[in-house]
Amino acid sequence: MLSDIEIAKNCKMKDIGEIAASLGLKEDQIERYGKYKAKISADFSKRRAKLILVTAINPTASGEGKTTVSIGLADGMKKRGLNVCLALREPSLGPVFGIKGGAAGGGYAQVVPMEDINLHFTGDLHAITAANNLLAAVVDNHIFRGNELQLDTEKIYFRRCLDMNDRSLRNVTVGRGGEGVEREEHFEITAASEVMAILCLATSLKDLKRRLGNIIVGENKKGEYVYARDFGVEGAMCSLLKDAIKPNLVQTLEGTPAIVHGGPFANIAHGCNSITATYAAMSLADYVVTEAGFGADLGAEKFLDTKCRIAGIEPDCVVVVATVKALKLHGGADKATLSEENVAALEKGLPNLFKHIENIKNVYKKPVVVAMNRFASDTPAEIETVMKSVEKAGAQAVFTDVFLKGGEGGKELADAVVKAAEQKSRLHFSYDLNDPIRKKIEDVVRNIYGGAGVRFSDTASEKIAEAEARGFGKLPVIIAKTQYSLSDDAKLLARPPGFTVHVRDIIVKGGAEFVVAVAGSIVLMPGLGKHPAAERIDVDENGEIVGLS
């Protein structure tokens, strides 16, 4: 079979103006970035579409193919004659050159031009990085020039960022050699930065500027918060983001419109594409397929408990993606034998899927369909086990072949999703926004993860009390934890019983308007593996990129 990039290069893309026209957009409502990419500038107030959220079980290291299934589902809906649009996140260069590779789908279910989308695209992530680091530079310059705001250099919370996996930047010292005031600094990956979160949660340019001004930089020597607006640079930051806030329009291999915009990770951030992108898609199509990062305990929880609250939206159906291989891994199967039939391991791993189904049905009160991303190694016995077990759990499982067949392989899933989306439902949340911060975190752990409780470090307890005293107690909570387990321990697979989540730190995001609880050993700047994907990516003598997947 051809590689992902070979498949993408062999497809005949439509001019982006034709894709825009299929959504009812006029030429003066798009800003072209070449023949096949554009920014959208239009009124998105007529949100009429049925919204389909695609999430997953706790994934393996290479993911469950959630984006691939999302694209194949949308293409399948288009083949059924439906007016559909995708709303996806933008890839980060960290995973592209790291362990996971690109994030534009795979096989015959991709968004294109895939090499552009996976690399620089329309420059959104570069703009976010620049806006973030502008504030960081201004802060250090302010300190160097006399520190009029009396910032406490040991209590500066805002961090520099970089859209690359680089563990050596997790803890650094800046200002050495008399080139500034020496202090400890920490880098985050751009996808985990507050500026990324702000861009994805802002509902307008005005709201974007307001949120940027509300970024908490640190504390002064009196213990008072110092904000980005105190430095007078929220306007300059916004000027760097004035184009980045506009949603990006591309297409699938089969010409289905796709809005790809914003890219926060779900394990260390809120994991959802931008509200402006979702608004755009819901205003332009009858059905919108969107996705939230990693497992349903991370991306879907944050989509439903945070994004839906802020944006005033809710999904009509939730799709949970799984693979037989991943379920067998959750059941204790050896990685080397995952392609061999092992019904016993599959049965032991299925409770992970069941927990996610229960959460969608019983906590959030939404219809759910299970999409099994089919592999050639899936045996009839394993397929039958999944089908019967999911049915007993109160859901429908559909095995999809979108990787090999594109939209043709997603038609059966499309039928199941459209039928489920017709059910009347009303979104419930996993916690009450008015409860104390500690209670909200405990509710997510008990209701969504299935944990026994939460242990807060002394630092976390102190910061919770401080956040509530400063008036931030009513904000949503975002829990940063491993994606590989329902718990905060990556080694606890399937559906671990009686575990306790350890919250070691609390970070108040004044601009994003949520409180981050850092659980377990999660870090905000990933590192590279021994043999990163970067070793396989090259450009040939004709300027064509190869090795990207």
C-alpha positions as semicolon CSV with decimal commas, in nm:
position;residue;x (nm);y (nm);z (nm)
1;M;0,000;0,000;0,000
2;L;0,112;0,355;-0,067
3;S;0,231;0,568;0,223
4;D;0,006;0,843;0,361
5;I;0,201;1,118;0,187
6;E;0,204;0,927;-0,144
7;I;-0,175;0,884;-0,125
8;A;-0,215;1,253;-0,046
9;K;0,007;1,363;-0,334
10;N;-0,175;1,138;-0,583
11;C;-0,517;1,287;-0,509
12;K;-0,669;1,559;-0,727
13;M;-0,754;1,847;-0,496
14;K;-1,027;2,093;-0,584
15;D;-0,957;2,464;-0,590
16;I;-1,032;2,603;-0,244
17;G;-1,284;2,841;-0,399
18;E;-1,489;2,538;-0,508
19;I;-1,477;2,394;-0,156
20;A;-1,584;2,730;-0,014
21;A;-1,871;2,752;-0,262
22;S;-1,997;2,408;-0,153
23;L;-2,049;2,563;0,193
24;G;-2,221;2,870;0,051
25;L;-1,918;3,096;0,099
26;K;-1,848;3,367;-0,155
27;E;-1,503;3,457;-0,283
28;D;-1,492;3,775;-0,072
29;Q;-1,556;3,565;0,243
30;I;-1,230;3,372;0,211
31;E;-0,865;3,479;0,214
32;R;-0,661;3,248;-0,006
33;Y;-0,331;3,093;0,103
34;G;-0,249;2,949;-0,239
35;K;-0,484;2,723;-0,440
36;Y;-0,581;2,479;-0,167
37;K;-0,594;2,666;0,165
38;A;-0,789;2,967;0,286
39;K;-0,891;3,163;0,592
40;I;-1,264;3,221;0,642
41;S;-1,406;3,566;0,719
42;A;-1,783;3,547;0,759
43;D;-2,075;3,574;1,000
44;F;-2,109;3,253;1,201
45;S;-2,417;3,340;1,403
46;K;-2,659;3,101;1,229
47;R;-2,547;2,779;1,394
48;R;-2,784;2,512;1,267
49;A;-2,586;2,190;1,223
50;K;-2,613;1,869;1,417
51;L;-2,280;1,830;1,598
52;I;-2,099;1,495;1,616
53;L;-1,814;1,464;1,867
54;V;-1,551;1,196;1,800
55;T;-1,345;1,076;2,097
56;A;-1,170;0,750;2,191
57;I;-1,072;0,499;2,455
58;N;-0,743;0,549;2,639
59;P;-0,507;0,510;2,343
60;T;-0,187;0,328;2,263
61;A;0,132;0,529;2,200
62;S;0,047;0,571;1,830
63;G;-0,318;0,664;1,887
64;E;-0,643;0,492;1,787
65;G;-0,697;0,666;1,454
66;K;-0,951;0,911;1,594
67;T;-0,877;1,179;1,335
68;T;-0,876;0,918;1,058
69;V;-1,218;0,793;1,169
70;S;-1,348;1,151;1,194
71;I;-1,244;1,219;0,835
72;G;-1,377;0,885;0,710
73;L;-1,706;0,944;0,891
74;A;-1,746;1,286;0,728
75;D;-1,663;1,141;0,386
76;G;-1,912;0,859;0,450
77;M;-2,181;1,111;0,537
78;K;-2,104;1,301;0,218
79;K;-2,141;0,978;0,019
80;R;-2,485;0,945;0,176
81;G;-2,570;1,282;0,024
82;L;-2,547;1,486;0,344
83;N;-2,418;1,843;0,373
84;V;-2,128;1,787;0,613
85;C;-1,819;1,975;0,731
86;L;-1,525;1,869;0,947
87;A;-1,389;2,076;1,236
88;L;-1,047;1,946;1,345
89;R;-0,739;2,060;1,537
90;E;-0,417;2,170;1,372
91;P;-0,113;1,942;1,413
92;S;0,178;2,047;1,633
93;L;0,532;2,009;1,505
94;G;0,619;1,833;1,832
95;P;0,437;1,506;1,753
96;V;0,497;1,545;1,377
97;F;0,873;1,515;1,436
98;G;0,832;1,303;1,750
99;I;0,663;0,968;1,810
100;K;0,316;1,004;1,656
101;G;0,397;1,165;1,322
102;G;0,140;1,382;1,145
103;A;-0,219;1,447;1,249
104;A;-0,399;1,490;0,919
105;G;-0,556;1,144;0,922
106;G;-0,421;0,838;0,745
107;G;-0,457;0,609;0,445
108;Y;-0,756;0,711;0,235
109;A;-0,908;0,926;0,509
110;Q;-0,692;1,238;0,515
111;V;-0,721;1,615;0,499
112;V;-0,506;1,775;0,231
113;P;-0,264;1,924;0,145
114;M;-0,133;1,699;0,424
115;E;0,230;1,813;0,417
116;D;0,125;2,179;0,446
117;I;-0,124;2,106;0,725
118;N;0,132;1,903;0,922
119;L;0,411;2,157;0,883
120;H;0,368;2,536;0,865
121;F;0,007;2,540;0,736
122;T;-0,114;2,905;0,750
123;G;0,129;3,001;1,026
124;D;-0,118;2,992;1,316
125;L;0,109;2,807;1,559
126;H;0,402;3,033;1,472
127;A;0,183;3,337;1,543
128;I;0,078;3,190;1,878
129;T;0,442;3,120;1,967
130;A;0,542;3,475;1,870
131;A;0,260;3,637;2,068
132;N;0,342;3,425;2,372
133;N;0,713;3,501;2,360
134;L;0,653;3,872;2,297
135;L;0,489;3,892;2,638
136;A;0,772;3,691;2,794
137;A;1,033;3,923;2,640
138;V;0,847;4,235;2,755
139;V;0,826;4,097;3,110
140;D;1,200;4,033;3,131
141;N;1,276;4,370;2,973
142;H;1,048;4,538;3,229
143;I;1,243;4,376;3,511
144;F;1,574;4,477;3,351
145;R;1,457;4,838;3,313
146;G;1,387;4,885;3,681
147;N;1,085;4,665;3,753
148;E;0,832;4,943;3,809
149;L;0,558;4,686;3,876
150;Q;0,774;4,526;4,147
151;L;0,741;4,175;4,003
152;D;0,868;3,901;4,231
153;T;1,113;3,719;4,002
154;E;1,056;3,395;4,194
155;K;0,682;3,414;4,129
156;I;0,661;3,462;3,754
157;Y;0,409;3,206;3,629
158;F;0,394;3,288;3,258
159;R;0,630;3,074;3,051
160;R;0,796;3,089;2,714
161;C;0,688;2,832;2,456
162;L;0,812;2,650;2,147
163;D;0,624;2,430;1,899
164;M;0,871;2,145;1,929
165;N;0,945;1,860;2,168
166;D;1,257;1,972;2,357
167;R;1,305;1,838;2,710
168;S;1,623;2,042;2,759
169;L;1,410;2,357;2,775
170;R;1,187;2,237;3,059
171;N;1,411;2,408;3,316
172;V;1,654;2,678;3,206
173;T;1,816;2,998;3,335
174;V;1,772;3,324;3,145
175;G;1,950;3,658;3,179
176;R;2,297;3,518;3,242
177;G;2,616;3,713;3,170
178;G;2,468;4,050;3,253
179;E;2,225;4,036;2,956
180;G;1,925;4,078;3,182
181;V;1,810;3,980;3,531
182;E;1,908;3,619;3,591
183;R;1,618;3,395;3,685
184;E;1,483;3,044;3,638
185;E;1,256;2,994;3,334
186;H;1,049;2,705;3,197
187;F;0,931;2,638;2,842
188;E;0,601;2,477;2,744
189;I;0,517;2,332;2,406
190;T;0,302;2,581;2,214
191;A;0,005;2,344;2,218
192;A;0,004;2,363;2,600
193;S;0,044;2,740;2,620
194;E;-0,224;2,969;2,754
195;V;-0,216;3,175;2,434
196;M;-0,314;2,862;2,240
197;A;-0,602;2,801;2,481
198;I;-0,711;3,165;2,456
199;L;-0,713;3,159;2,075
200;C;-0,927;2,845;2,080
201;L;-1,175;2,975;2,340
202;A;-1,210;3,334;2,219
203;T;-1,537;3,402;2,039
204;S;-1,424;3,724;1,864
205;L;-1,124;3,952;1,814
206;K;-1,251;4,171;2,099
207;D;-1,281;3,869;2,327
208;L;-0,933;3,757;2,222
209;K;-0,778;4,091;2,326
210;R;-0,967;4,089;2,657
211;R;-0,846;3,739;2,738
212;L;-0,486;3,819;2,642
213;G;-0,493;4,114;2,881
214;N;-0,615;3,885;3,160
215;I;-0,317;3,650;3,144
216;I;-0,165;3,623;3,492
217;V;0,207;3,692;3,449
218;G;0,300;3,649;3,814
219;E;0,288;3,824;4,151
220;N;0,439;4,147;4,274
221;K;0,624;4,176;4,603
222;K;0,297;4,251;4,781
223;G;0,155;3,919;4,665
224;E;-0,085;4,077;4,415
225;Y;-0,139;3,933;4,067
226;V;0,026;4,117;3,779
227;Y;-0,153;4,079;3,445
228;A;-0,045;4,109;3,081
229;R;-0,258;4,424;3,053
230;D;-0,036;4,588;3,317
231;F;0,244;4,584;3,058
232;G;0,020;4,733;2,790
233;V;0,101;4,468;2,527
234;E;-0,228;4,284;2,483
235;G;-0,290;4,492;2,172
236;A;0,048;4,401;2,023
237;M;-0,012;4,034;2,104
238;C;-0,354;4,055;1,941
239;S;-0,200;4,213;1,630
240;L;0,013;3,900;1,587
241;L;-0,301;3,686;1,616
242;K;-0,547;3,889;1,404
243;D;-0,519;3,642;1,115
244;A;-0,454;3,335;1,329
245;I;-0,798;3,365;1,491
246;K;-0,966;3,314;1,151
247;P;-1,055;2,948;1,082
248;N;-0,863;2,760;0,811
249;L;-1,051;2,590;0,527
250;V;-0,910;2,284;0,348
251;Q;-1,058;1,957;0,216
252;T;-1,045;1,581;0,252
253;L;-0,911;1,350;-0,019
254;E;-1,274;1,318;-0,133
255;G;-1,345;1,691;-0,138
256;T;-1,537;1,716;0,190
257;P;-1,491;2,064;0,343
258;A;-1,266;2,063;0,651
259;I;-1,205;2,350;0,891
260;V;-0,875;2,285;1,070
261;H;-0,798;2,540;1,340
262;G;-0,628;2,551;1,680
263;G;-0,434;2,266;1,834
264;P;-0,419;2,234;2,215
265;F;-0,317;1,892;2,344
266;A;-0,575;1,714;2,559
267;N;-0,337;1,555;2,811
268;I;-0,177;1,886;2,916
269;A;-0,434;2,139;2,784
270;H;-0,802;2,146;2,689
271;G;-0,773;1,944;2,368
272;C;-1,037;2,105;2,142
273;N;-1,026;2,295;1,815
274;S;-1,129;2,661;1,823
275;I;-1,477;2,782;1,906
276;T;-1,463;3,004;1,596
277;A;-1,398;2,696;1,380
278;T;-1,687;2,506;1,537
279;Y;-1,917;2,807;1,499
280;A;-1,814;2,839;1,133
281;A;-1,877;2,473;1,055
282;M;-2,211;2,472;1,239
283;S;-2,320;2,781;1,046
284;L;-2,224;2,645;0,704
285;A;-2,331;2,277;0,707
286;D;-2,612;2,050;0,825
287;Y;-2,378;1,808;1,003
288;V;-2,044;1,883;1,168
289;V;-1,794;1,616;1,267
290;T;-1,543;1,738;1,527
291;E;-1,294;1,562;1,751
292;A;-1,136;1,610;2,092
293;G;-0,788;1,486;2,179
294;F;-0,687;1,152;2,330
295;G;-0,935;0,949;2,534
296;A;-1,286;1,048;2,637
297;D;-1,160;1,103;2,993
298;L;-0,944;1,387;2,858
299;G;-1,056;1,554;2,534
300;A;-1,425;1,465;2,551
301;E;-1,451;1,563;2,918
302;K;-1,294;1,901;2,843
303;F;-1,507;1,948;2,531
304;L;-1,827;1,873;2,721
305;D;-1,753;2,032;3,059
306;T;-1,557;2,337;2,938
307;K;-1,592;2,415;2,566
308;C;-1,966;2,345;2,553
309;R;-2,023;2,571;2,854
310;I;-1,823;2,857;2,706
311;A;-1,951;2,823;2,349
312;G;-2,314;2,742;2,433
313;I;-2,315;2,428;2,218
314;E;-2,364;2,055;2,272
315;P;-2,314;1,745;2,057
316;D;-2,609;1,548;1,923
317;C;-2,407;1,224;1,925
318;V;-2,069;1,110;2,057
319;V;-1,854;0,853;1,872
320;V;-1,601;0,655;2,079
321;V;-1,316;0,514;1,865
322;A;-1,136;0,195;1,965
323;T;-0,924;-0,079;1,811
324;V;-0,908;-0,448;1,891
325;K;-0,531;-0,413;1,933
326;A;-0,562;-0,139;2,194
327;L;-0,828;-0,328;2,387
328;K;-0,603;-0,635;2,394
329;L;-0,318;-0,416;2,519
330;H;-0,546;-0,292;2,798
331;G;-0,614;-0,658;2,871
332;G;-0,248;-0,739;2,928
333;A;-0,147;-0,870;2,584
334;D;0,218;-0,845;2,489
335;K;0,294;-0,578;2,227
336;A;0,474;-0,835;2,013
337;T;0,163;-1,055;1,991
338;L;-0,108;-0,792;1,941
339;S;-0,170;-0,911;1,585
340;E;-0,246;-1,265;1,704
341;E;-0,594;-1,373;1,813
342;N;-0,637;-1,329;2,187
343;V;-1,002;-1,316;2,290
344;A;-0,914;-1,352;2,657
345;A;-0,700;-1,036;2,658
346;L;-0,967;-0,857;2,456
347;E;-1,233;-0,940;2,716
348;K;-1,007;-0,814;2,994
349;G;-0,948;-0,486;2,808
350;L;-1,309;-0,416;2,714
351;P;-1,395;-0,257;3,052
352;N;-1,193;0,048;2,944
353;L;-1,433;0,096;2,652
354;F;-1,732;0,024;2,875
355;K;-1,631;0,304;3,115
356;H;-1,621;0,558;2,833
357;I;-1,959;0,441;2,706
358;E;-2,104;0,474;3,056
359;N;-1,968;0,826;3,091
360;I;-2,126;0,948;2,768
361;K;-2,459;0,774;2,831
362;N;-2,500;0,810;3,207
363;V;-2,300;1,120;3,306
364;Y;-2,337;1,345;3,001
365;K;-2,668;1,188;2,888
366;K;-2,572;1,176;2,520
367;P;-2,624;0,908;2,252
368;V;-2,309;0,707;2,181
369;V;-2,183;0,496;1,891
370;V;-1,862;0,289;1,907
371;A;-1,641;0,306;1,596
372;M;-1,399;0,014;1,577
373;N;-1,107;0,110;1,357
374;R;-1,057;-0,219;1,172
375;F;-0,718;-0,384;1,121
376;A;-0,646;-0,678;0,888
377;S;-0,539;-0,881;1,191
378;D;-0,884;-0,853;1,359
379;T;-1,027;-1,207;1,366
380;P;-1,396;-1,306;1,335
381;A;-1,395;-1,425;1,697
382;E;-1,257;-1,092;1,819
383;I;-1,503;-0,892;1,610
384;E;-1,795;-1,098;1,742
385;T;-1,675;-1,051;2,100
386;V;-1,666;-0,673;2,058
387;M;-2,004;-0,653;1,885
388;K;-2,186;-0,859;2,148
389;S;-2,009;-0,696;2,444
390;V;-2,078;-0,340;2,326
391;E;-2,442;-0,427;2,263
392;K;-2,471;-0,555;2,622
393;A;-2,317;-0,224;2,736
394;G;-2,605;-0,040;2,568
395;A;-2,435;0,088;2,254
396;Q;-2,379;-0,006;1,891
397;A;-2,037;-0,099;1,756
398;V;-1,955;-0,044;1,389
399;F;-1,630;-0,175;1,236
400;T;-1,498;0,081;0,990
401;D;-1,257;0,048;0,696
402;V;-1,194;0,418;0,636
403;F;-0,815;0,381;0,633
404;L;-0,831;0,151;0,329
405;K;-1,159;0,261;0,171
406;G;-1,211;0,625;0,271
407;G;-1,572;0,741;0,271
408;E;-1,693;0,411;0,127
409;G;-1,565;0,241;0,441
410;G;-1,738;0,498;0,661
411;K;-2,094;0,474;0,522
412;E;-2,217;0,219;0,779
413;L;-2,078;0,432;1,062
414;A;-2,241;0,739;0,905
415;D;-2,579;0,564;0,906
416;A;-2,547;0,471;1,274
417;V;-2,435;0,822;1,372
418;V;-2,714;0,999;1,182
419;K;-2,972;0,771;1,344
420;A;-2,826;0,827;1,693
421;A;-2,812;1,205;1,639
422;E;-3,188;1,208;1,582
423;Q;-3,246;1,108;1,945
424;K;-3,349;1,395;2,168
425;S;-3,095;1,460;2,443
426;R;-2,984;1,736;2,674
427;L;-2,626;1,774;2,789
428;H;-2,553;1,722;3,159
429;F;-2,214;1,802;3,312
430;S;-1,983;1,598;3,534
431;Y;-1,956;1,877;3,793
432;D;-2,135;2,190;3,908
433;L;-1,948;2,502;3,801
434;N;-2,045;2,676;4,126
435;D;-1,883;2,411;4,348
436;P;-1,540;2,473;4,507
437;I;-1,234;2,387;4,294
438;R;-1,146;2,084;4,505
439;K;-1,500;1,942;4,468
440;K;-1,497;1,992;4,090
441;I;-1,169;1,803;4,055
442;E;-1,298;1,525;4,281
443;D;-1,618;1,498;4,076
444;V;-1,424;1,453;3,750
445;V;-1,205;1,186;3,911
446;R;-1,499;0,995;4,058
447;N;-1,756;1,043;3,781
448;I;-1,534;1,027;3,471
449;Y;-1,217;0,839;3,569
450;G;-1,389;0,601;3,813
451;G;-1,134;0,681;4,085
452;A;-1,182;0,651;4,459
453;G;-1,068;1,006;4,532
454;V;-0,801;1,272;4,503
455;R;-0,492;1,347;4,709
456;F;-0,381;1,709;4,692
457;S;-0,023;1,809;4,763
458;D;0,034;2,087;5,015
459;T;0,128;2,316;4,725
460;A;-0,193;2,232;4,538
461;S;-0,407;2,285;4,849
462;E;-0,247;2,624;4,914
463;K;-0,294;2,733;4,553
464;I;-0,659;2,625;4,553
465;A;-0,726;2,834;4,863
466;E;-0,542;3,127;4,706
467;A;-0,729;3,096;4,374
468;E;-1,065;3,095;4,548
469;A;-0,968;3,388;4,769
470;R;-0,876;3,587;4,455
471;G;-1,214;3,517;4,291
472;F;-1,125;3,233;4,052
473;G;-1,321;2,960;4,227
474;K;-1,608;2,945;3,977
475;L;-1,393;2,865;3,673
476;P;-1,398;2,526;3,494
477;V;-1,120;2,280;3,582
478;I;-0,880;2,127;3,331
479;I;-0,695;1,819;3,457
480;A;-0,353;1,750;3,303
481;K;-0,273;1,379;3,326
482;T;-0,152;1,081;3,126
483;Q;-0,361;0,978;2,828
484;Y;-0,278;0,610;2,859
485;S;-0,486;0,534;3,167
486;L;-0,812;0,639;3,330
487;S;-0,591;0,709;3,633
488;D;-0,285;0,934;3,659
489;D;-0,056;0,629;3,636
490;A;0,015;0,523;3,276
491;K;0,074;0,163;3,388
492;L;-0,280;0,115;3,522
493;L;-0,464;-0,010;3,214
494;A;-0,821;-0,124;3,136
495;R;-1,051;-0,005;3,417
496;P;-0,839;0,007;3,733
497;P;-1,031;-0,019;4,062
498;G;-0,999;0,205;4,367
499;F;-0,718;0,432;4,250
500;T;-0,639;0,778;4,388
501;V;-0,537;1,066;4,162
502;H;-0,250;1,279;4,293
503;V;-0,280;1,652;4,216
504;R;0,061;1,809;4,269
505;D;0,006;2,160;4,134
506;I;-0,264;2,413;4,047
507;I;-0,227;2,676;3,774
508;V;-0,481;2,958;3,732
509;K;-0,520;3,061;3,368
510;G;-0,677;3,407;3,392
511;G;-0,700;3,461;3,017
512;A;-0,819;3,114;2,923
513;E;-1,051;3,135;3,224
514;F;-0,995;2,789;3,366
515;V;-0,797;2,628;3,647
516;V;-0,544;2,358;3,559
517;A;-0,486;2,070;3,800
518;V;-0,154;1,899;3,724
519;A;-0,183;1,529;3,812
520;G;0,082;1,259;3,833
521;S;0,408;1,303;3,646
522;I;0,269;1,484;3,342
523;V;0,501;1,751;3,197
524;L;0,410;2,055;2,986
525;M;0,706;2,019;2,747
526;P;0,734;1,672;2,587
527;G;1,066;1,517;2,487
528;L;1,180;1,322;2,183
529;G;1,222;0,944;2,173
530;K;1,540;0,760;2,079
531;H;1,440;0,748;1,713
532;P;1,198;1,036;1,646
533;A;0,993;1,064;1,327
534;A;1,225;1,349;1,224
535;E;1,483;1,087;1,122
536;R;1,247;0,961;0,848
537;I;1,137;1,297;0,706
538;D;1,329;1,444;0,413
539;V;1,291;1,661;0,103
540;D;1,398;1,527;-0,236
541;E;1,586;1,708;-0,513
542;N;1,257;1,834;-0,658
543;G;1,158;1,995;-0,330
544;E;0,900;1,725;-0,250
545;I;0,864;1,620;0,115
546;V;0,898;1,246;0,180
547;G;0,869;1,026;0,489
548;L;0,590;1,228;0,652
549;S;0,302;1,018;0,786
